Coordinates of N, CA, C and O in Angstrom, one line a residue:
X1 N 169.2 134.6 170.0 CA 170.0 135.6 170.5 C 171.5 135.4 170.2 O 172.0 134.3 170.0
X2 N 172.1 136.6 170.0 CA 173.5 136.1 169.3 C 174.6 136.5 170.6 O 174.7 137.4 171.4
X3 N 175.2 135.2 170.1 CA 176.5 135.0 171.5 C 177.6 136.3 171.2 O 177.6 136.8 170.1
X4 N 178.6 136.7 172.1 CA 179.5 137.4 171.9 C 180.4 137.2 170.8 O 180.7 138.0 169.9
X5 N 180.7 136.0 170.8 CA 181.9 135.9 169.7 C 180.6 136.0 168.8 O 181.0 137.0 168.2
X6 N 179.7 135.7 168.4 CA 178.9 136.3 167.1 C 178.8 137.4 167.1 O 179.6 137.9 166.2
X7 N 178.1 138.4 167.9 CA 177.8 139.6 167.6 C 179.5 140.4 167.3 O 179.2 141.5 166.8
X8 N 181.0 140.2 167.4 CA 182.3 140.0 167.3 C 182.0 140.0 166.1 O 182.3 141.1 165.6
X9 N 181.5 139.1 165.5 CA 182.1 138.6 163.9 C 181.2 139.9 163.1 O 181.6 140.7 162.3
X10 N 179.9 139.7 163.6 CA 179.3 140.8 163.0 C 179.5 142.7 163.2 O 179.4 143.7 162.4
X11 N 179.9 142.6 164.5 CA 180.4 144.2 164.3 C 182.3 144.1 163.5 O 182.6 145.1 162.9
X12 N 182.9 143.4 163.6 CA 183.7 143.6 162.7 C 183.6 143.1 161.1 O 184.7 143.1 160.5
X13 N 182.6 142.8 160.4 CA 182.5 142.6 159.2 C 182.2 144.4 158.5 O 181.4 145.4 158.7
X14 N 183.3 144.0 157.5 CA 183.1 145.3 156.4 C 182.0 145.2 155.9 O 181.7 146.4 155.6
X15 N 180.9 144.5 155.6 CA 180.1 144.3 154.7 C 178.8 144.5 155.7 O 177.7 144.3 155.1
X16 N 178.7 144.9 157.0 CA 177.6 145.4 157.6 C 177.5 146.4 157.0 O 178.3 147.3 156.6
X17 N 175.6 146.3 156.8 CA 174.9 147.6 156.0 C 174.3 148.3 157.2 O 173.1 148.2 157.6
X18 N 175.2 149.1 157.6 CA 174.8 150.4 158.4 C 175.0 152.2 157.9 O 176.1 152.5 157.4
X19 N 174.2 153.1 158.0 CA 174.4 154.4 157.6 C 175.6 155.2 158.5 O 176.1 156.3 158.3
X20 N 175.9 154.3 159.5 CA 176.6 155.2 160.1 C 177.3 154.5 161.7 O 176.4 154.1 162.6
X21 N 178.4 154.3 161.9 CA 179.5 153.7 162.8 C 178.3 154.1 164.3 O 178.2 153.4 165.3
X22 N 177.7 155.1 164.1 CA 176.9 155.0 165.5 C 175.9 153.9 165.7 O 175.6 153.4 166.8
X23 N 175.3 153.7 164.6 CA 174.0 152.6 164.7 C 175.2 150.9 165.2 O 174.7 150.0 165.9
X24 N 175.8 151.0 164.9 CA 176.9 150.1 165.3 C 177.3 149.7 166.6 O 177.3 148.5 167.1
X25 N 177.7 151.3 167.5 CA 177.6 151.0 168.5 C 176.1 151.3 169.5 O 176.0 151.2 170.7
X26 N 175.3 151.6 168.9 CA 174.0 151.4 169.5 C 173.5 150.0 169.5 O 172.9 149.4 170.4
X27 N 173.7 149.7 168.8 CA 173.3 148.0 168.7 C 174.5 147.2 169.8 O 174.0 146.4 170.6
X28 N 175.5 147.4 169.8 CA 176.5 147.1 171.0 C 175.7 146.9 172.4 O 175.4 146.0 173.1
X29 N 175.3 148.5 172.5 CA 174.6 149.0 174.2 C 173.5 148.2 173.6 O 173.6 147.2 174.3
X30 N 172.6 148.0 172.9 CA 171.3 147.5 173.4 C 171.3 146.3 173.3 O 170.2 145.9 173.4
X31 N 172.6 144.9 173.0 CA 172.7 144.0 173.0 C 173.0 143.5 174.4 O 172.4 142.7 174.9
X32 N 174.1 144.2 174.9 CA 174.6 144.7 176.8 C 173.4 144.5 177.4 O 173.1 143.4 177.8
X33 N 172.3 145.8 177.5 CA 171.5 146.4 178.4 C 170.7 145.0 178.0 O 170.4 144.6 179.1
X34 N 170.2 144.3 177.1 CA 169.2 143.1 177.0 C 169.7 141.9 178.2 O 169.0 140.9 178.5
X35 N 170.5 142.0 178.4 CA 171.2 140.9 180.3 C 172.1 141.4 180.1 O 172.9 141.3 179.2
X36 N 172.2 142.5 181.3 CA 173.3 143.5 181.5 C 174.4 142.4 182.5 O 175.5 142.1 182.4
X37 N 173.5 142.2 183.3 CA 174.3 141.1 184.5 C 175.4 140.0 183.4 O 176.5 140.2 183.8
X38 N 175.3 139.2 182.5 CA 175.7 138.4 182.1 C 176.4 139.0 180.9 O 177.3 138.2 180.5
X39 N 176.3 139.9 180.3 CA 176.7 140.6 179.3 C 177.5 141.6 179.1 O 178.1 141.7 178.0
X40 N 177.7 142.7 180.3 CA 178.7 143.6 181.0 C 180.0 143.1 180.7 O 180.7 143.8 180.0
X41 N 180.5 141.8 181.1 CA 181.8 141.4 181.2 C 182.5 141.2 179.9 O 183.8 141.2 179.9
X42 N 181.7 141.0 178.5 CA 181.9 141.1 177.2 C 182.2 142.7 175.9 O 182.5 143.0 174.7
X43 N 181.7 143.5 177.4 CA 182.0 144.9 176.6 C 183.3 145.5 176.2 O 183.5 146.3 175.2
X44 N 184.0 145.1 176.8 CA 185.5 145.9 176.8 C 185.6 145.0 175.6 O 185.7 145.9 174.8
X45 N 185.8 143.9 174.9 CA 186.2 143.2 174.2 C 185.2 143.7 172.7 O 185.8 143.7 171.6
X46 N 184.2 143.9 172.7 CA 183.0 144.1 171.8 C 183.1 145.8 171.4 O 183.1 146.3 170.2
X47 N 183.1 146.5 172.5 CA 183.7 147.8 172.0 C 184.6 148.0 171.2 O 184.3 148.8 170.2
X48 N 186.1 147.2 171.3 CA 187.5 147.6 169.9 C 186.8 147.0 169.2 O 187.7 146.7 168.4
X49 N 185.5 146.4 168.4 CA 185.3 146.4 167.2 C 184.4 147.3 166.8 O 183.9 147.1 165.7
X50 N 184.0 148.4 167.7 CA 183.3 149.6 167.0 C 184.0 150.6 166.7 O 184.4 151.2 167.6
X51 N 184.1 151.1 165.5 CA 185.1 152.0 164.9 C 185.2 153.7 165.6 O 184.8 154.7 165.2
X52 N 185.8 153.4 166.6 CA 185.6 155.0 167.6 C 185.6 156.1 166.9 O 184.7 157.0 167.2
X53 N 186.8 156.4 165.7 CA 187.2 157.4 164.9 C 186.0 158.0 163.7 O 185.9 159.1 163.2
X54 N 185.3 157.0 163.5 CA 184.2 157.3 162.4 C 182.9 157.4 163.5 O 181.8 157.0 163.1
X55 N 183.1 158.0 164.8 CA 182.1 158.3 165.1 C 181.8 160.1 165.4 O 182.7 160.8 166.0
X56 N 180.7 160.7 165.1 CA 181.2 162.6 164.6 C 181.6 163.0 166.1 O 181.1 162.0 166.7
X57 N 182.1 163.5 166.8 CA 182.9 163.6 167.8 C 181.8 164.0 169.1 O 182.0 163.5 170.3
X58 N 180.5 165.0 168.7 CA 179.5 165.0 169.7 C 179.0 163.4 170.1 O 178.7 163.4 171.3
X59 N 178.8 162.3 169.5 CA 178.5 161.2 169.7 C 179.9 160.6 170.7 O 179.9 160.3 171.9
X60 N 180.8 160.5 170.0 CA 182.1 160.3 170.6 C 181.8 160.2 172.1 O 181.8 159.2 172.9
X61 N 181.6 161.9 172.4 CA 181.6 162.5 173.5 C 180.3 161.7 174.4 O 180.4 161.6 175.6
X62 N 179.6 161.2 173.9 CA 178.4 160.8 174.3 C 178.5 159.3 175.1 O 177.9 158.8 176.1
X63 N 179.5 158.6 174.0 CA 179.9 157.2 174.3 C 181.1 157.5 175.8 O 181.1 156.8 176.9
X64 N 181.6 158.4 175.6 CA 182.5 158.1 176.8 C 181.9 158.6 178.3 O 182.4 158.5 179.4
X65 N 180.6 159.2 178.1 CA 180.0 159.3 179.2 C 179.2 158.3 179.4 O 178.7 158.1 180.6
X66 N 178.8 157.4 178.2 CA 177.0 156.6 178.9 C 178.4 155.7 180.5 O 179.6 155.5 180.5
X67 N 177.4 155.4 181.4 CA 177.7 154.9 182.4 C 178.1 153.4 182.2 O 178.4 153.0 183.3
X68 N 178.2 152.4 181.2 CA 178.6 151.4 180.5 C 180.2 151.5 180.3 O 181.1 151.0 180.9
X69 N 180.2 152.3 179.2 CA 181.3 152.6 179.0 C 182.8 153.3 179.2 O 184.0 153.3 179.0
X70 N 181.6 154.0 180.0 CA 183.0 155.3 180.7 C 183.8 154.2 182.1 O 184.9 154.5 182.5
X71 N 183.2 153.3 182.5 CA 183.5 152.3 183.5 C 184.6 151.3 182.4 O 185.6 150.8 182.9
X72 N 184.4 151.1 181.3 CA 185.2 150.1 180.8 C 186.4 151.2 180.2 O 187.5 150.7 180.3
X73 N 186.5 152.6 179.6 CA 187.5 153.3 179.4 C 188.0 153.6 180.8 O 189.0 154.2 180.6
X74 N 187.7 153.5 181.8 CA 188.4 153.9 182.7 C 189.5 152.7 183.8 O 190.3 152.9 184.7
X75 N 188.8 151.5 183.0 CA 189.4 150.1 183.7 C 190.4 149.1 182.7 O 191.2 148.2 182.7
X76 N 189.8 150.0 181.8 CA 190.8 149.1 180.1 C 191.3 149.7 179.7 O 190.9 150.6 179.1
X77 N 192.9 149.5 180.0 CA 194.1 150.2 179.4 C 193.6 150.1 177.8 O 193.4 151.2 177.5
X78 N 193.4 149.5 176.9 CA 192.8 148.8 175.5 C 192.2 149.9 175.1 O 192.6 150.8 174.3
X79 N 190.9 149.9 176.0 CA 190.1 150.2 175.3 C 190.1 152.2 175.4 O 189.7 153.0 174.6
X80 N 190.8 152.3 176.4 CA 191.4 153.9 176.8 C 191.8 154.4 175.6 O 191.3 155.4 175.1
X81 N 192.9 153.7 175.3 CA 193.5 153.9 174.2 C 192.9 154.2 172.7 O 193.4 155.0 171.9
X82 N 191.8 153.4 172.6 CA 191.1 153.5 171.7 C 190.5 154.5 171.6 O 190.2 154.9 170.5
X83 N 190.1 155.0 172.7 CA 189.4 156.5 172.9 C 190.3 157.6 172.5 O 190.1 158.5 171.6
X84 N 191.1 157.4 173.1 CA 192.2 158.7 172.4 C 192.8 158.6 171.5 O 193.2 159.7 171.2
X85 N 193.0 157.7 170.5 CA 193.2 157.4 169.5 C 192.2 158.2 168.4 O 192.4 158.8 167.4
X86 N 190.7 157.7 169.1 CA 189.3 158.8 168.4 C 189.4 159.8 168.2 O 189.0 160.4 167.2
X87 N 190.2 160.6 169.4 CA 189.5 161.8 170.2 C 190.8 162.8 169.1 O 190.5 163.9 168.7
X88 N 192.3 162.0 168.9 CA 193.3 162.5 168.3 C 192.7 162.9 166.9 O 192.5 164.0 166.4
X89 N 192.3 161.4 166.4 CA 191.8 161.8 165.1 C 190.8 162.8 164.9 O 190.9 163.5 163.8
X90 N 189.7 163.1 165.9 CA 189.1 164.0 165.6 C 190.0 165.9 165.5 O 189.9 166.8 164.7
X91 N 190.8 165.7 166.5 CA 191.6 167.2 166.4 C 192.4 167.2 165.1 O 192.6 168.3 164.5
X92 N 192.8 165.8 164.7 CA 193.9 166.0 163.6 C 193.0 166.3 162.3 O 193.4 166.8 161.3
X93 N 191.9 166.0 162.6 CA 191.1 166.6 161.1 C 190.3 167.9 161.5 O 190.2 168.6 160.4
X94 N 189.8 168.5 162.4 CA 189.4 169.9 163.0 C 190.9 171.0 162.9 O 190.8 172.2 162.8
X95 N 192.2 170.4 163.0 CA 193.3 171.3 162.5 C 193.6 171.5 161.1 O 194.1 172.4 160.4
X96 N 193.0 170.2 160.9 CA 193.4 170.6 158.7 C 192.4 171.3 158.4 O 192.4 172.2 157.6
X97 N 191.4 171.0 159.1 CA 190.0 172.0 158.3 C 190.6 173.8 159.1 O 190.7 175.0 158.6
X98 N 190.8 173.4 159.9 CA 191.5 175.2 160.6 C 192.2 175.8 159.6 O 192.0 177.0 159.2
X99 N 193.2 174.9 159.3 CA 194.6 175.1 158.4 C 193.8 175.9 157.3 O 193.8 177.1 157.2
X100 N 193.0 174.8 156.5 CA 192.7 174.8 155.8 C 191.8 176.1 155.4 O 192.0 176.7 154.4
X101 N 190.9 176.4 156.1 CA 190.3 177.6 156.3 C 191.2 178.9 156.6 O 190.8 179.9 156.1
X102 N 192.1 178.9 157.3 CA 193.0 180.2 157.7 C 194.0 180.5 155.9 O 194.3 181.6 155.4
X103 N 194.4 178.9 155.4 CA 194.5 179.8 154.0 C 194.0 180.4 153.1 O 194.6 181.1 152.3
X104 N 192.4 179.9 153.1 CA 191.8 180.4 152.1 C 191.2 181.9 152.5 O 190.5 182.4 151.6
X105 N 191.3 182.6 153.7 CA 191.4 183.6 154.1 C 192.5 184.3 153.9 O 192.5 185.4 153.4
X106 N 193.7 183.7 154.4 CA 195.0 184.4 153.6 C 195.1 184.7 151.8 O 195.6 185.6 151.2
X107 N 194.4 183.6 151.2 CA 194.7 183.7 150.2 C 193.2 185.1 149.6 O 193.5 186.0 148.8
X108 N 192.1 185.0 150.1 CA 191.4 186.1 149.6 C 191.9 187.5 150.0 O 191.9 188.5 149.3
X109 N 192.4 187.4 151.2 CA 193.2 189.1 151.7 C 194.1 189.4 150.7 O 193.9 190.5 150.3
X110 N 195.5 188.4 150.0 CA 195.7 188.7 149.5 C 195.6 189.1 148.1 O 196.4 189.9 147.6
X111 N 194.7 188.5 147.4 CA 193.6 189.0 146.3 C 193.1 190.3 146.4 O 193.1 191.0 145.4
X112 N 192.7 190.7 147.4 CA 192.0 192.2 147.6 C 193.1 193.1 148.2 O 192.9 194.3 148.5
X113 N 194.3 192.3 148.3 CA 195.5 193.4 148.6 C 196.2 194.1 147.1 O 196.6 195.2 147.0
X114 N 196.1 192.9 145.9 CA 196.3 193.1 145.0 C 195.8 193.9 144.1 O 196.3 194.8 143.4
X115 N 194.0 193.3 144.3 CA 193.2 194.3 143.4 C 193.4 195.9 144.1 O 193.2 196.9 143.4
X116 N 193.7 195.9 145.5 CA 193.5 197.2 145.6 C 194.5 198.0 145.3 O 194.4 199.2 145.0
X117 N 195.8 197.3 145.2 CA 197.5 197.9 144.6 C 196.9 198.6 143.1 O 197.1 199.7 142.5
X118 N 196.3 197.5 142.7 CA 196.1 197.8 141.2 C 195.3 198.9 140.9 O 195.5 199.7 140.1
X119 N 194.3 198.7 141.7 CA 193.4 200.2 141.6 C 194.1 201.2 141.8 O 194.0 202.0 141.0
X120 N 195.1 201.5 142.8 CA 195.7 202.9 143.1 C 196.5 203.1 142.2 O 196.5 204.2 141.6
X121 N 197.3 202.1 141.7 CA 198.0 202.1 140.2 C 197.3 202.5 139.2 O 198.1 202.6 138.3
X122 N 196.4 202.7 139.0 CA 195.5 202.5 137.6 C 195.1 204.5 138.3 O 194.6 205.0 137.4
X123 N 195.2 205.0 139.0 CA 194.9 206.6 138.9 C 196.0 207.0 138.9 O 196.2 208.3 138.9

């Protein structure tokens, strides 16, 4: 069984072969929940090395409720932080995709504002 400062070294290595920052922190909780009693006290510290921001934001949402964690975001200034830090990144990229979508809608209106100038021009 791997000790805290192990399982540490291994959720912070770049070179873990995982598909996705969630299997990351699922392996966290089911390392916890395997001696919750003796293992609880290692979370807040083991959480800042699961990448909050690379997780899709419904999962996000998910982590800050399981009953583990929402006890350690609510007692760890740290790890609080880390959450909103996630929760930022996820709006700051849901605004560029907004952005991003509201021009390419300006930009077709204005295409079909054109083509239609030009048609009335053209009789």
């Amino acid at each position: 069984s791997l000790s805290a400062n192990q399982l540490a070294e291994v959720l912070d290595s770049d070179k873990l072969a995982v598909d996705s920052e969630e299997e990351v922190y699922c392996s966290l909780i089911k390392w916890v929940a395997h001696d919750e009693a003796s293992r609880k006290k290692d979370l807040p510290r083991l959480l800042s090395h699961v990448r909050l921001p690379m997780l899709s934001p419904l999962v996000l949402e998910g982590v800050e409720q399981h009953p583990l964690v929402a006890e350690v975001f609510r007692t760890c200034p740290a790890n609080r932080a880390l959450l909103e830090e996630a929760k930022a990144h996820h709006r700051a990229a849901q605004a560029a995709r907004d952005a991003a979508h509201a021009a390419r809608e300006a930009s077709e209106a204005s295409s079909e504002a054109v083509e239609a100038a030009d048609g009335e021009a053209a009789e």
